[in-house]
mmCIF file of C-alpha atoms in Angstrom:
data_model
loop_
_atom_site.group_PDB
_atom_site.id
_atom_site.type_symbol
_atom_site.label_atom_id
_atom_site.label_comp_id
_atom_site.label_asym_id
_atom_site.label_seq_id
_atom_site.Cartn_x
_atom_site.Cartn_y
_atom_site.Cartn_z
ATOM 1 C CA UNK A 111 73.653 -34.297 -3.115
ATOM 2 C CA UNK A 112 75.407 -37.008 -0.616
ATOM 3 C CA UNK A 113 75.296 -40.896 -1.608
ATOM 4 C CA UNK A 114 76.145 -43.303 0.611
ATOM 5 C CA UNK A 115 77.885 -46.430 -1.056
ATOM 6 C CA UNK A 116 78.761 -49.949 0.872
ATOM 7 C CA UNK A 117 80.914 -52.034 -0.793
ATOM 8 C CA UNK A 118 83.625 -53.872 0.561
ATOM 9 C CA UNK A 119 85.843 -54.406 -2.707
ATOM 10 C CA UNK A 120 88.361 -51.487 -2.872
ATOM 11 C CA UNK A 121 88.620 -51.327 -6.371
ATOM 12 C CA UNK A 122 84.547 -51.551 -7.460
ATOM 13 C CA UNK A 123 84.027 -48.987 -4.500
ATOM 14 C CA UNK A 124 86.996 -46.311 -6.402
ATOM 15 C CA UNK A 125 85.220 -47.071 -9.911
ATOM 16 C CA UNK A 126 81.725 -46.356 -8.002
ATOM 17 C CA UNK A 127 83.290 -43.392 -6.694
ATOM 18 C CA UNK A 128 85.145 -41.582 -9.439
ATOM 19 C CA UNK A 129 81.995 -42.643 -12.003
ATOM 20 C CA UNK A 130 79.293 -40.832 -9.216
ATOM 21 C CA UNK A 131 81.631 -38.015 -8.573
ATOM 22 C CA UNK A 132 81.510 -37.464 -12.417
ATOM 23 C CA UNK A 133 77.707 -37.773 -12.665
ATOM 24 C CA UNK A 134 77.700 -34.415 -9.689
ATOM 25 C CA UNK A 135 77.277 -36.474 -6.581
ATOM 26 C CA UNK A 136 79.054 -36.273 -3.332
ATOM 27 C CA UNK A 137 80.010 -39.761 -2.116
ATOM 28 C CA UNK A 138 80.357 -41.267 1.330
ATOM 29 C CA UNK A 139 82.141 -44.599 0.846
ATOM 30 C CA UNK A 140 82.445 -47.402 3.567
ATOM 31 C CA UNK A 141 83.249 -51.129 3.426
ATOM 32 C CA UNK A 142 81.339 -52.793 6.498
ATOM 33 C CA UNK A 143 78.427 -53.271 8.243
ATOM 34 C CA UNK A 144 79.370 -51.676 11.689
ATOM 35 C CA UNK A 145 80.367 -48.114 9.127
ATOM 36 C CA UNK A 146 77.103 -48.537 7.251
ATOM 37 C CA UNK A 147 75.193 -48.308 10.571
ATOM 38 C CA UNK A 148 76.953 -45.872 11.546
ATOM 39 C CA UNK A 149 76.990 -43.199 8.700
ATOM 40 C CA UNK A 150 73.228 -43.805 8.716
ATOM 41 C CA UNK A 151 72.866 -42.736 11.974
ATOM 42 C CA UNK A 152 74.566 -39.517 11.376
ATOM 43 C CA UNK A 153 73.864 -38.339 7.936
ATOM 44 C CA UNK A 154 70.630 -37.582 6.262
ATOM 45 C CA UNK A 155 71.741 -39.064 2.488
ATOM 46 C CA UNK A 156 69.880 -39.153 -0.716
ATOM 47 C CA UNK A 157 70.319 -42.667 -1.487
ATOM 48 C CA UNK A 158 72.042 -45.919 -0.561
ATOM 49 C CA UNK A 159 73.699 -48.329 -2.886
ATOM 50 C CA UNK A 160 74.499 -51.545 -0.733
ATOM 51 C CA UNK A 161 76.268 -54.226 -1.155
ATOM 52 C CA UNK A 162 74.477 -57.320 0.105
ATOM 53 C CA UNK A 163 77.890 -59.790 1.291
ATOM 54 C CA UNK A 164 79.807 -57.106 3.580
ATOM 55 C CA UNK A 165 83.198 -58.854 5.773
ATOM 56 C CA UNK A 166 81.065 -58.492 8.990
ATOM 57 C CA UNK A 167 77.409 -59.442 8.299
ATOM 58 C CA UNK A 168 74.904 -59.241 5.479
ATOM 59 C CA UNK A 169 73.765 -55.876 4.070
ATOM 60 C CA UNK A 170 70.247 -57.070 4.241
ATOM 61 C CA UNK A 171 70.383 -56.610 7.662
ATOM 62 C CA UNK A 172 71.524 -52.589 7.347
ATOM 63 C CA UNK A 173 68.087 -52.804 5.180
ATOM 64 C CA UNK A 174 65.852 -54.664 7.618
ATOM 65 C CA UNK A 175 66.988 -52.041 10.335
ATOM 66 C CA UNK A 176 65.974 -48.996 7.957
ATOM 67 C CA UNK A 177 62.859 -50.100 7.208
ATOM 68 C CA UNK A 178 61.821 -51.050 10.543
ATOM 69 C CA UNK A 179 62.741 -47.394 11.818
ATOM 70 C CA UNK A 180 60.514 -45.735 8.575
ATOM 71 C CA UNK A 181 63.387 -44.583 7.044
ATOM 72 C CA UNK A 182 62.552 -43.972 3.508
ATOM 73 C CA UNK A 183 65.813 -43.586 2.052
ATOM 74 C CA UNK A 184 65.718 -45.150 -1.457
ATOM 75 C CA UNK A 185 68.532 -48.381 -1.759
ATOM 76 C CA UNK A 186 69.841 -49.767 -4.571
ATOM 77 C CA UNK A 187 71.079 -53.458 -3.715
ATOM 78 C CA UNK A 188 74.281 -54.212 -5.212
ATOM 79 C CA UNK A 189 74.908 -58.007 -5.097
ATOM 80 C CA UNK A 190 76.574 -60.880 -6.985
ATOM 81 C CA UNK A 191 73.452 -63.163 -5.481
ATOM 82 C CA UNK A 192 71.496 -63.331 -8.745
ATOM 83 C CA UNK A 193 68.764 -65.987 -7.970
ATOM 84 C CA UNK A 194 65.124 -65.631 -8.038
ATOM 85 C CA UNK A 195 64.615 -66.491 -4.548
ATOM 86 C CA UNK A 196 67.615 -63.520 -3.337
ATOM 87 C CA UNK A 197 66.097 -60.906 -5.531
ATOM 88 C CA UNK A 198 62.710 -61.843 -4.477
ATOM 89 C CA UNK A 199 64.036 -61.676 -0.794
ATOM 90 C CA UNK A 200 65.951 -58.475 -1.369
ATOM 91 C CA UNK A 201 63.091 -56.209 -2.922
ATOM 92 C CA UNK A 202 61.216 -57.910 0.054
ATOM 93 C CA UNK A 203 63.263 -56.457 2.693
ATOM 94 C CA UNK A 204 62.422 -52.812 1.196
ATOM 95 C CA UNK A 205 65.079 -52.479 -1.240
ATOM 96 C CA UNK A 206 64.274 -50.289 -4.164
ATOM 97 C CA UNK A 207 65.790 -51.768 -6.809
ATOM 98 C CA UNK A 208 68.306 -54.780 -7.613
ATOM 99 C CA UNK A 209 71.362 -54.833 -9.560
ATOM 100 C CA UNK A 210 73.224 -58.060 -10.168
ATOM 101 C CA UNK A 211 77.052 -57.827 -10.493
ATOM 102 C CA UNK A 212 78.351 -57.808 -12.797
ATOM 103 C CA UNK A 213 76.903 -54.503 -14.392
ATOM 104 C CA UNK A 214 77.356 -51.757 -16.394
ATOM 105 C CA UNK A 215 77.351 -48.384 -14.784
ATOM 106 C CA UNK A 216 75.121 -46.372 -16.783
ATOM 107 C CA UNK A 217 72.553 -48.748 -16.068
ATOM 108 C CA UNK A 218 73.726 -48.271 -12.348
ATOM 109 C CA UNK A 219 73.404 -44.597 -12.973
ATOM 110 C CA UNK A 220 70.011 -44.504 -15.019
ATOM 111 C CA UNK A 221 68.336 -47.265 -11.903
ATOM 112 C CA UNK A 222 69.709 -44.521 -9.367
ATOM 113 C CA UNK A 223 68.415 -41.692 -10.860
ATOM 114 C CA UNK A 224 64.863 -43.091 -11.189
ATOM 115 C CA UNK A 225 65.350 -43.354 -7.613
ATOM 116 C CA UNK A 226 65.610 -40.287 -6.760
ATOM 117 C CA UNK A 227 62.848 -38.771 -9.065
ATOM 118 C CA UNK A 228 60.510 -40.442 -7.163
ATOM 119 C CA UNK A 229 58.047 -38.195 -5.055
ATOM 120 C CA UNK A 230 57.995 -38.208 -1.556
ATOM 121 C CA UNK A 231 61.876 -39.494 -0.993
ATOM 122 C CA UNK A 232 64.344 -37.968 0.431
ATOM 123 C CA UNK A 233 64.993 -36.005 -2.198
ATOM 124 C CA UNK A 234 61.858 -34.391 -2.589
ATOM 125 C CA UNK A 235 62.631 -32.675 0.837
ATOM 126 C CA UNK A 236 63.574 -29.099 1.052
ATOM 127 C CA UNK A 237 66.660 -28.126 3.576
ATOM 128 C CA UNK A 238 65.863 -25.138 5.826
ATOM 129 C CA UNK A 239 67.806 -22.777 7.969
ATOM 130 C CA UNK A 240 66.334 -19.671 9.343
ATOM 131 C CA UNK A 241 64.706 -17.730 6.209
ATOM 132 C CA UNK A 242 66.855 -19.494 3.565
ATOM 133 C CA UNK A 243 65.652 -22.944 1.893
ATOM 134 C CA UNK A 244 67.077 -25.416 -0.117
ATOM 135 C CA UNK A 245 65.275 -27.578 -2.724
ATOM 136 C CA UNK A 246 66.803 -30.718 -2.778
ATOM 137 C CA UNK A 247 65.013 -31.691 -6.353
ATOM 138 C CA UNK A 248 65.449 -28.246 -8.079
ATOM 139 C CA UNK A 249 68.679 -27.052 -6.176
ATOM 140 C CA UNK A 250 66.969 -24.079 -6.090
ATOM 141 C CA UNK A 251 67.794 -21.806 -3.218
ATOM 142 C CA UNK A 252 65.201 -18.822 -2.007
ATOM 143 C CA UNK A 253 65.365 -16.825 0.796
ATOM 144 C CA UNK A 254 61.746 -15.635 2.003
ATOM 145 C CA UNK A 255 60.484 -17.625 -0.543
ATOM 146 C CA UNK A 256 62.054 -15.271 -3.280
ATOM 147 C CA UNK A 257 64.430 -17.971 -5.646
ATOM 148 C CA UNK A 258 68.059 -16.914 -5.473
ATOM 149 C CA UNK A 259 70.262 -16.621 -8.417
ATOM 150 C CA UNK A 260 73.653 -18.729 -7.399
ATOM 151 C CA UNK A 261 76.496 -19.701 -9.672
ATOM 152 C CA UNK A 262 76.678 -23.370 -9.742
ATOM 153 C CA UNK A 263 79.856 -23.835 -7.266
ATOM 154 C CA UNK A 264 78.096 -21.675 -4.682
ATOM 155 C CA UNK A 265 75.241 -23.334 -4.900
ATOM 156 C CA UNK A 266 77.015 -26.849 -4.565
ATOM 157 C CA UNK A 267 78.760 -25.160 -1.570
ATOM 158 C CA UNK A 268 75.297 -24.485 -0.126
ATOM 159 C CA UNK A 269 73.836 -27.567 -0.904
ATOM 160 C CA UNK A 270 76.913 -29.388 0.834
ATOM 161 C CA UNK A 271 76.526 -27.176 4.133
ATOM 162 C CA UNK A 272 72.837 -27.298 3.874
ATOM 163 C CA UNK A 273 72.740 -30.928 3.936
ATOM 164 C CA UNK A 274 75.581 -30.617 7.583
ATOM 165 C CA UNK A 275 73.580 -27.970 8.919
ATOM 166 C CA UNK A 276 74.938 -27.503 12.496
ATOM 167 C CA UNK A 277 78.089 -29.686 11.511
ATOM 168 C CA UNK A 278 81.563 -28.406 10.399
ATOM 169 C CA UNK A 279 82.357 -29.559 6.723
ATOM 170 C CA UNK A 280 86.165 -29.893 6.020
ATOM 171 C CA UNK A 281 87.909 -27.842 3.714
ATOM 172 C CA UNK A 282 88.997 -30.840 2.093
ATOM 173 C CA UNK A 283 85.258 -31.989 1.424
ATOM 174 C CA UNK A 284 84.200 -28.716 0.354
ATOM 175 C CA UNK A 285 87.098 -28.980 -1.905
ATOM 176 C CA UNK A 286 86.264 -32.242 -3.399
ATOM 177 C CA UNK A 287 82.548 -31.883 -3.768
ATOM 178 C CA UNK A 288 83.699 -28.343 -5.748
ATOM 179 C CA UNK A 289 85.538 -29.786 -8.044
ATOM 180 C CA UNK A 290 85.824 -33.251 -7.966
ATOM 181 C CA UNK A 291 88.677 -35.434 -8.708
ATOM 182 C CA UNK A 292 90.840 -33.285 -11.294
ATOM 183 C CA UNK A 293 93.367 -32.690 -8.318
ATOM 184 C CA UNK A 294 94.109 -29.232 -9.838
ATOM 185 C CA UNK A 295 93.051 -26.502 -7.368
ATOM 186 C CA UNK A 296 94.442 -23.297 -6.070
ATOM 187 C CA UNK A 297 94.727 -22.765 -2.776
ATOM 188 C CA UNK A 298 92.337 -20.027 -1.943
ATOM 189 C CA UNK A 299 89.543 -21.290 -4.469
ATOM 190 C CA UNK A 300 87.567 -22.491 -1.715
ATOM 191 C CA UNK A 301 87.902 -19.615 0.183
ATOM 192 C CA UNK A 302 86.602 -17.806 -2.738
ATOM 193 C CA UNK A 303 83.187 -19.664 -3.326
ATOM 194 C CA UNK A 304 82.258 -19.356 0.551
ATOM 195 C CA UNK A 305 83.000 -15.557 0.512
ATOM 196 C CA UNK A 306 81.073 -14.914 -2.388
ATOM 197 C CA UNK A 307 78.185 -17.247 -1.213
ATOM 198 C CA UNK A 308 78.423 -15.328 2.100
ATOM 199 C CA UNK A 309 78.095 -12.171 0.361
ATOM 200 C CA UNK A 310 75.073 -13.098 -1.703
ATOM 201 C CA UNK A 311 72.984 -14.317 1.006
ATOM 202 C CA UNK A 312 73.953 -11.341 3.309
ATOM 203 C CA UNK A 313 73.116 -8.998 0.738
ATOM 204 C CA UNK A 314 69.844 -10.995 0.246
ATOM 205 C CA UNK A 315 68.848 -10.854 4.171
ATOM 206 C CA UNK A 316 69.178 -14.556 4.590
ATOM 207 C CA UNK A 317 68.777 -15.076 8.556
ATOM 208 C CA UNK A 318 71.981 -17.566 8.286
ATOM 209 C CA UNK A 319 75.915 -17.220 8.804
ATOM 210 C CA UNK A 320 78.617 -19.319 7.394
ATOM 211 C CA UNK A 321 81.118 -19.500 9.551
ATOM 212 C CA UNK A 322 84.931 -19.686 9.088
ATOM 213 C CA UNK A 323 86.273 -22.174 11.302
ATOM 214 C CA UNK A 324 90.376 -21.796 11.329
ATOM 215 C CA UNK A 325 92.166 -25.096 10.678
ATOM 216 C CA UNK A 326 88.827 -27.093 10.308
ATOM 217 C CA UNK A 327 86.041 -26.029 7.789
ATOM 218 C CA UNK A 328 82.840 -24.625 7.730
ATOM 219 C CA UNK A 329 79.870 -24.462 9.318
ATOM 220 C CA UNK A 330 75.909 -22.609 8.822
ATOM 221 C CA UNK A 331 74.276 -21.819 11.192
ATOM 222 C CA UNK A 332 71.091 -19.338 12.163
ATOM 223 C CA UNK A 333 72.247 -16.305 12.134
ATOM 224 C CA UNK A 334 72.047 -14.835 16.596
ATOM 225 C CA UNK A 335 70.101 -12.036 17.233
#
């Protein structure tokens, strides 16, 4: 499951990161308004956490944009602005929820996950290619409708090309969203999980290929007739 985090202090944005990465989330990370925009545009996430005073505008902006478009995305407001009248203005906006620096991160965590439990987000959505589907909620796969038993590194594998469907995903990502930030990897691991995830949903007749893209990453795609 992909977060998307704006915050423009390098060292609250690597505590943010390593603490999320922990809790099983895959983090995007940017510092600016222009990047926030811009990873919007181009990746479906779960959730937002946003900071509010960015280097080249004001997250609430970002915020005002999303809602205008209907984008339901949940966001968490991250913020030092602690006043009545900014929280007031925030939650206004369409933020979700409001969290005053400075805080402690299992509250961050607990706030973020009652997010995400709520019906009709993001969340709540199923990924589909071809025959196969992904439950976003559940992270239960099934291929024509029949649930799919998946160890829990293929299915985080699946989950991660799900969400990029008709995008390459870098090794390297793959890699990290695996198994996270313990450094300690072989070489082939990756390699491994994708083969064996390829295997099971051949061997299931999922409609879909995951394809091997030398020197890049990976890719799935509907499988061509």
């Amino acid at each position: 499951m992909r977060l998307l985090v704006i915050e423009d202090n390098e060292q609250l944005a690597a505590l943010l990161a390593k603490g999320l990465h922990t809790a099983g989330y895959d983090i995007d990370i940017f510092g600016t308004v222009a990047e926030a925009r811009n990873a919007l545009l181009m990746v479906a996430y779960a959730a937002m956490i946003l900071d509010l005073g960015l280097p080249d505008g004001d997250g609430l902006a970002v915020l005002r944009e999303l809602r205008h478009r209907k984008d339901p995305i949940p966001v968490l407001l991250l913020t030092a602005r602690g006043g009545l009248d900014d929280r007031v203005n925030g939650l206004r906006s369409g933020a979700d929820d409001y969290l005053v620096k400075p805080f402690a991160f299992e509250e961050l965590l607990a706030r973020l996950e009652a997010q995400l439990r709520r019906p009709g987000q993001i969340l709540g959505n199923s990924l589909r290619v071809a025959n196969l589907e992904f439950d976003v909620r559940s992270r239960q796969a099934t291929v024509n409708d029949e649930p799919q038993v998946l160890s829990a590194r293929e299915t985080a594998v699946l989950e991660l090309l799900m969400h990029s469907k008709g995008r390459v995903v870098s090794k390297k990502h793959v890699e990290d969203h695996i198994f996270g930030l313990s450094g300690d990897v072989a070489s082939n691991a990756v390699e491994v999980y994708v083969h064996r995830l390829r295997k099971q949903l051949s061997e299931k007749g999922a409609k879909v290929q995951i394809h091997t893209i030398r020197g890049v990453g990976y890719l799935i795609a509907e499988e061509k007739v």
